[in-house]
Coordinates of C-alpha atoms in Angstrom, one line a residue:
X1 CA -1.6 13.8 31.0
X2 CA 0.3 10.7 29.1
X3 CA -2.5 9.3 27.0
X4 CA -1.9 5.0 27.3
X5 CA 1.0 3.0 28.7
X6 CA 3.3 0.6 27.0
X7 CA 0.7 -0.2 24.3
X8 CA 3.5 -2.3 22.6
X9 CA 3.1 -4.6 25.4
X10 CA 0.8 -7.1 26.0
X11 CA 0.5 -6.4 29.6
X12 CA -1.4 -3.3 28.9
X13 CA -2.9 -3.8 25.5
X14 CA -4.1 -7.2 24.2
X15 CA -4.3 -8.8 22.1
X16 CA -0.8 -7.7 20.2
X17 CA -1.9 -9.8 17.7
X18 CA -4.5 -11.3 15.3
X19 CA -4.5 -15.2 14.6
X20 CA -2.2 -14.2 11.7
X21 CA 0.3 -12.6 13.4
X22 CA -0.9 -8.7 12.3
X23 CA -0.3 -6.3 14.9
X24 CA -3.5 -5.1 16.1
X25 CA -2.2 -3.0 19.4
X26 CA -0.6 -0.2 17.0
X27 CA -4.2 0.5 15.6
X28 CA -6.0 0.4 19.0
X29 CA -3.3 2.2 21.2
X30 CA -4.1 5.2 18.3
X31 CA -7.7 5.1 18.4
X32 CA -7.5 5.3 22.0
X33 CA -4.8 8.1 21.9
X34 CA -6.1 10.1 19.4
X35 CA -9.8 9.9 21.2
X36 CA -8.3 10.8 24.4
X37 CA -6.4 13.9 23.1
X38 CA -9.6 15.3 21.4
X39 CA -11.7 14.3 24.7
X40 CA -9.0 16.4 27.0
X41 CA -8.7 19.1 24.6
X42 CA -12.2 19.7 24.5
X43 CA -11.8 20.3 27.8
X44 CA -9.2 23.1 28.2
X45 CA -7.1 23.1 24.9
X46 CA -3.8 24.4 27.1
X47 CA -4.0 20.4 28.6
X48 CA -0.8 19.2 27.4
X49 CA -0.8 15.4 26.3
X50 CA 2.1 13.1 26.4
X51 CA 1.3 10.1 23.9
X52 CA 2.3 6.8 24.6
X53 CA 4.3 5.9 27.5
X54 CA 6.5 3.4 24.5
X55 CA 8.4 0.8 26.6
X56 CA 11.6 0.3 25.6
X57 CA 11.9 -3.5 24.4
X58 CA 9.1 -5.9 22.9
X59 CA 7.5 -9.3 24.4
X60 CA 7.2 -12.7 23.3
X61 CA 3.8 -13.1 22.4
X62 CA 3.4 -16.8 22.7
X63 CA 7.0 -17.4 22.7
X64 CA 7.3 -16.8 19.3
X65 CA 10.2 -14.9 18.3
X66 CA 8.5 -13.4 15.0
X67 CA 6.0 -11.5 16.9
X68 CA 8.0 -9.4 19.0
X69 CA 6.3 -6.1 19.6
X70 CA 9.5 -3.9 19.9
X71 CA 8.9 -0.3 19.8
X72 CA 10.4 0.3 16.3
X73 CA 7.6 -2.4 14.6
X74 CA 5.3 -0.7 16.9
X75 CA 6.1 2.9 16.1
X76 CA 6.0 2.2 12.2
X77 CA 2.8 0.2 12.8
X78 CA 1.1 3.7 14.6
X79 CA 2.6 5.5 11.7
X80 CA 1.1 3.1 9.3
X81 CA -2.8 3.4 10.9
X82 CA -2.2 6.7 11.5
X83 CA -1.7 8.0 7.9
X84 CA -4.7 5.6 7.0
X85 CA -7.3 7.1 9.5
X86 CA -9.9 9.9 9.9
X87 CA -7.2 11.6 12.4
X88 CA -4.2 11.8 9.7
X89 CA -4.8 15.7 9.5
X90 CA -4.6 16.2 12.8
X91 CA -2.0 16.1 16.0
X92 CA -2.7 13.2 18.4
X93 CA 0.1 14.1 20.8
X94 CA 1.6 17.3 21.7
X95 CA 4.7 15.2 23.2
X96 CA 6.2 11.7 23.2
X97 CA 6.7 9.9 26.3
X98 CA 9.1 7.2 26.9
X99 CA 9.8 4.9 29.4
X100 CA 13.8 3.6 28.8
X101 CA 14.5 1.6 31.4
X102 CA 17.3 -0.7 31.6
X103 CA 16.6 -4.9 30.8
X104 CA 17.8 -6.2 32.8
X105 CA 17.6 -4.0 35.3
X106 CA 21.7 -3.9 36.0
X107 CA 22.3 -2.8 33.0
X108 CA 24.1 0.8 32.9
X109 CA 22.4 3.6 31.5
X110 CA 25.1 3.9 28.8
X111 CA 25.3 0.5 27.5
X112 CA 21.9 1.1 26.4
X113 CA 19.2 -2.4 26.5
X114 CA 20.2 -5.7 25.2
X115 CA 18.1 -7.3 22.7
X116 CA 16.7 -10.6 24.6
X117 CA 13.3 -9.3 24.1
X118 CA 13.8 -8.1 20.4
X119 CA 15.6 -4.6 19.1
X120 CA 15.0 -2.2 21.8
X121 CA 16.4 1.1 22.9
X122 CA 17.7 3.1 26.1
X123 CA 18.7 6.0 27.2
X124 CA 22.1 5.5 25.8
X125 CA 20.3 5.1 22.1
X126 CA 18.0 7.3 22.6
X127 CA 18.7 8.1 18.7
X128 CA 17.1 4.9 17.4
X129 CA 13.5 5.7 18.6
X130 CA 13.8 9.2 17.6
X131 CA 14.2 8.1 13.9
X132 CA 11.7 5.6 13.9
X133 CA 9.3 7.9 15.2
X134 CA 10.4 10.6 12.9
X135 CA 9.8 8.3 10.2
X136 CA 6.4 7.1 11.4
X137 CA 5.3 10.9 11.6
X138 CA 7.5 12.7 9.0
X139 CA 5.4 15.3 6.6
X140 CA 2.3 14.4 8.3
X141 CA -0.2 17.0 10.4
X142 CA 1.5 15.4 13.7
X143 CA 5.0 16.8 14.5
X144 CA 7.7 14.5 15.6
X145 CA 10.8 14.9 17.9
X146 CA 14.1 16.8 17.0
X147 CA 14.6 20.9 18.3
X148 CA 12.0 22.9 18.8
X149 CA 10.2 20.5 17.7
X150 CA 8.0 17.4 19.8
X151 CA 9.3 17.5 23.0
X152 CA 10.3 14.0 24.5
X153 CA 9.4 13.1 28.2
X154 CA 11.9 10.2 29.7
X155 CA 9.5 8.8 32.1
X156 CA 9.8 5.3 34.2
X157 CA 13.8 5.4 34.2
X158 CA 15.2 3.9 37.1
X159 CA 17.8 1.4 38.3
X160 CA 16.8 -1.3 40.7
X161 CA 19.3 -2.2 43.2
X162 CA 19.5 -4.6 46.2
X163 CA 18.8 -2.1 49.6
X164 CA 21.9 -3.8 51.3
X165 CA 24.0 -3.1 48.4
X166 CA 27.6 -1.4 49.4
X167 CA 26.6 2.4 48.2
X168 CA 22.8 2.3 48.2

């Protein structure tokens, strides 16, 4: 199961922000994450739970450049609650899902996402969110990626094209 989608998007979790520009969707996403992996464990403890779904670039909330939810902010943010709340001595994911599609969409895989919509990552900088969740997580009850460690799901990668494109 992957426990929430895009929660550093405003599409799928809003408000982002409070009236003073805190981000509130790093809080809420793990509420809702860490509630859902105890809910499906208590079911059958073999379910294995992706967390997150983390797209790949931020939004401008209200056009404002200063409250971009990218997914480093965001990741440090869910770090941040998650060291602060009754589920710090506990996992909340057994993986890490994320979704690196390319923005804009024609964008090749290997010269990674631009940064229109604030620093972002892709599959070519894969890297970048690694760390940041790495040092969200480090020396805390939940693991975080690197061998034989948290294993990382690439979900939602694609490539749109144009049907009558020569080669499609």
């Amino acid at each position: 199961y992957v426990v929430m989608n895009e929660c550093n998007q405003p599409l799928f979790v809003n408000p982002q922000y409070d009236a003073s520009g805190n981000l509130l969707s790093a809080a809420d996403c793990g509420q809702f994450l860490a509630a859902g992996y105890q809910a499906l464990k208590s079911v059958n403890p073999n379910i294995f739970v992706w967390g997150l779904g983390l797209s790949p670039h931020g939004a401008k909330v209200d056009g404002k450049v200063h409250r971009d939810s990218d997914p480093f902010s965001f990741l440090a943010a869910l770090g941040s609650w998650y060291k602060s709340s009754s589920y710090s001595g506990q996992r909340i994911m057994d993986g890490l899902d994320l979704h690196p599609y390319p923005i804009p969409q024609s964008v090749p895989f290997s010269q990674g996402n631009s940064n229109a919509y604030g620093p972002a990552y892709g599959v070519a900088t894969l890297p970048l969110v690694y760390q940041a969740f790495y040092d969200a997580f480090n020396g805390t009850a939940q693991p975080t990626v690197g061998p034989g460690r948290l294993p990382v799901s690439l979900n939602e990668v694609g490539i749109q094209t144009v049907p009558t494109a020569a080669g499609y």
